[in-house]
């Protein structure tokens, strides 16, 4: 079977299992950060995906949120980057508005992206070079927009007295309004559908952005870190996602004036 | 026909028209504030509701966002408080995530509330004293939660260097995380379903909160302004909505220390 079709079917199947497992009791554990809940369902979904991939493609590499492949030494061949539940707080508190996110890379280059809004049963998917889809509908290329006429995805947490707050505050002040949905993968695809003009956040893991990034690129959107570098699946990073125009504005007018702060902050924060 | 059933049918019918009118071109006008877009569809939906109500119940009073009944002198009898599209920016930018909000009051007291998420075809509704429903499902009473374990609805705009920012910032800092959906009516019903622990915003018009407030009260939630006064349909106000425990915490621990600022600010802001 073609790898793209296999991956698409696998993500949908994982979503079916997830909806079933949800009805069973959710046993919440707390990782190092109390805001970073992880549930048995997270782990079960990642294990399901890993088991299936390893059985079908034993030579493929896998990076997963719940502990798989965090020390890869090469990106040769096929690498899967998996977030079994992106938006765990939404999963726990809302029982909705979370996604399975999967990015597939060939020799480190984007090959295919999948973001599955499980409870809405909406699959965003793209094969690099062949356009992006919401279920069976081809997504149009996203138009350029001005910041002042755009909705910007950003969590108010980042404006609540953090070191990065003075950098981010003017962007929200100058936008039309802000939104916060609590799932990076879904917020990136909301940019890809034009529902948000941009999405900005100071730190994401590769599994948070890998799937969405590939979908976004297929509709002409741009994703970089706060200092304009491309995102990589080998390390966490700050993230600006947007249509070309708004991305350029944010980077040049709002980030560049802070480069003396951002460069060292960024290096430190990237870890 | 019973007034409650009539109102419920009317809201659903307005939603049907709205979905149809959406497919026609949206002709955007700009009111005094460029963030306050109003569309032909807003006006058409309000006019439809007003015409229907006036034909069936000529003696009823109507307060509507798009200009109806802004100078009522009495709340005797039945008063309808209508927002034809709550979340106009979402309507314009996303084509989803907006609601028709209707509150019905008898001699100024809550009688029935309706918040219709039009594109999701989900109607939240309540007759005062008889419980609240999501479509045909009875909503449970909402449990008490602690701020640190709760999602709080607040738009990042309010933390972007506003006068009220120092009051609101600590609430978000001490919460589990924040969300911003861009429709006050939907955010209030998200509190009523337990998907948010609280929703806080410095200024809403009566048509933004009237429908949701009645639904919320049926599941044991509380709505007041920032200085603990009940909301009234006669004037705009600041709004704290939450389960009993979190509402009390926000009011006593986060608002009360600022009462020297809030009382005069509030009087001024309330207009």
PDB file of N, CA and C in Angstrom, chain B residues 132 137-143 191-194 218-220:
ATOM      1  N   UNK B 132     -31.373  23.008  32.184  1.00  0.00           N
ATOM      2  CA  UNK B 132     -30.809  23.471  30.918  1.00  0.00           C
ATOM      3  C   UNK B 132     -30.464  22.271  30.039  1.00  0.00           C
ATOM      4  N   UNK B 137     -30.305  16.890  25.434  1.00  0.00           N
ATOM      5  CA  UNK B 137     -29.610  16.322  26.589  1.00  0.00           C
ATOM      6  C   UNK B 137     -29.620  17.281  27.767  1.00  0.00           C
ATOM      7  N   UNK B 138     -30.137  16.830  28.904  1.00  0.00           N
ATOM      8  CA  UNK B 138     -30.151  17.634  30.127  1.00  0.00           C
ATOM      9  C   UNK B 138     -28.716  17.845  30.607  1.00  0.00           C
ATOM     10  N   UNK B 139     -28.344  19.087  30.873  1.00  0.00           N
ATOM     11  CA  UNK B 139     -27.008  19.374  31.403  1.00  0.00           C
ATOM     12  C   UNK B 139     -26.985  19.133  32.904  1.00  0.00           C
ATOM     13  N   UNK B 140     -25.876  18.531  33.362  1.00  0.00           N
ATOM     14  CA  UNK B 140     -25.720  18.318  34.805  1.00  0.00           C
ATOM     15  C   UNK B 140     -25.349  19.627  35.490  1.00  0.00           C
ATOM     16  N   UNK B 141     -25.597  19.675  36.796  1.00  0.00           N
ATOM     17  CA  UNK B 141     -25.127  20.829  37.556  1.00  0.00           C
ATOM     18  C   UNK B 141     -23.600  20.833  37.511  1.00  0.00           C
ATOM     19  N   UNK B 142     -22.998  22.040  37.407  1.00  0.00           N
ATOM     20  CA  UNK B 142     -21.537  22.087  37.260  1.00  0.00           C
ATOM     21  C   UNK B 142     -20.860  21.966  38.622  1.00  0.00           C
ATOM     22  N   UNK B 143     -19.787  21.159  38.666  1.00  0.00           N
ATOM     23  CA  UNK B 143     -19.074  20.969  39.937  1.00  0.00           C
ATOM     24  C   UNK B 143     -18.214  22.191  40.267  1.00  0.00           C
ATOM     25  N   UNK B 191     -19.049  27.460  30.031  1.00  0.00           N
ATOM     26  CA  UNK B 191     -18.988  27.370  31.500  1.00  0.00           C
ATOM     27  C   UNK B 191     -20.148  26.490  31.996  1.00  0.00           C
ATOM     28  N   UNK B 192     -21.309  26.654  31.370  1.00  0.00           N
ATOM     29  CA  UNK B 192     -22.485  25.871  31.794  1.00  0.00           C
ATOM     30  C   UNK B 192     -22.309  24.378  31.534  1.00  0.00           C
ATOM     31  N   UNK B 193     -21.500  24.015  30.543  1.00  0.00           N
ATOM     32  CA  UNK B 193     -21.248  22.593  30.271  1.00  0.00           C
ATOM     33  C   UNK B 193     -20.031  22.081  31.032  1.00  0.00           C
ATOM     34  N   UNK B 194     -19.319  22.974  31.755  1.00  0.00           N
ATOM     35  CA  UNK B 194     -18.112  22.582  32.481  1.00  0.00           C
ATOM     36  C   UNK B 194     -16.861  22.561  31.616  1.00  0.00           C
ATOM     37  N   UNK B 218     -29.323  27.731  35.498  1.00  0.00           N
ATOM     38  CA  UNK B 218     -30.034  26.452  35.632  1.00  0.00           C
ATOM     39  C   UNK B 218     -29.113  25.295  36.013  1.00  0.00           C
ATOM     40  N   UNK B 219     -27.790  25.464  35.814  1.00  0.00           N
ATOM     41  CA  UNK B 219     -26.847  24.398  36.193  1.00  0.00           C
ATOM     42  C   UNK B 219     -26.050  24.805  37.426  1.00  0.00           C
ATOM     43  N   UNK B 220     -26.495  25.871  38.101  1.00  0.00           N
ATOM     44  CA  UNK B 220     -25.857  26.260  39.356  1.00  0.00           C
ATOM     45  C   UNK B 220     -24.681  27.205  39.201  1.00  0.00           C
TER      46      UNK B 220
END
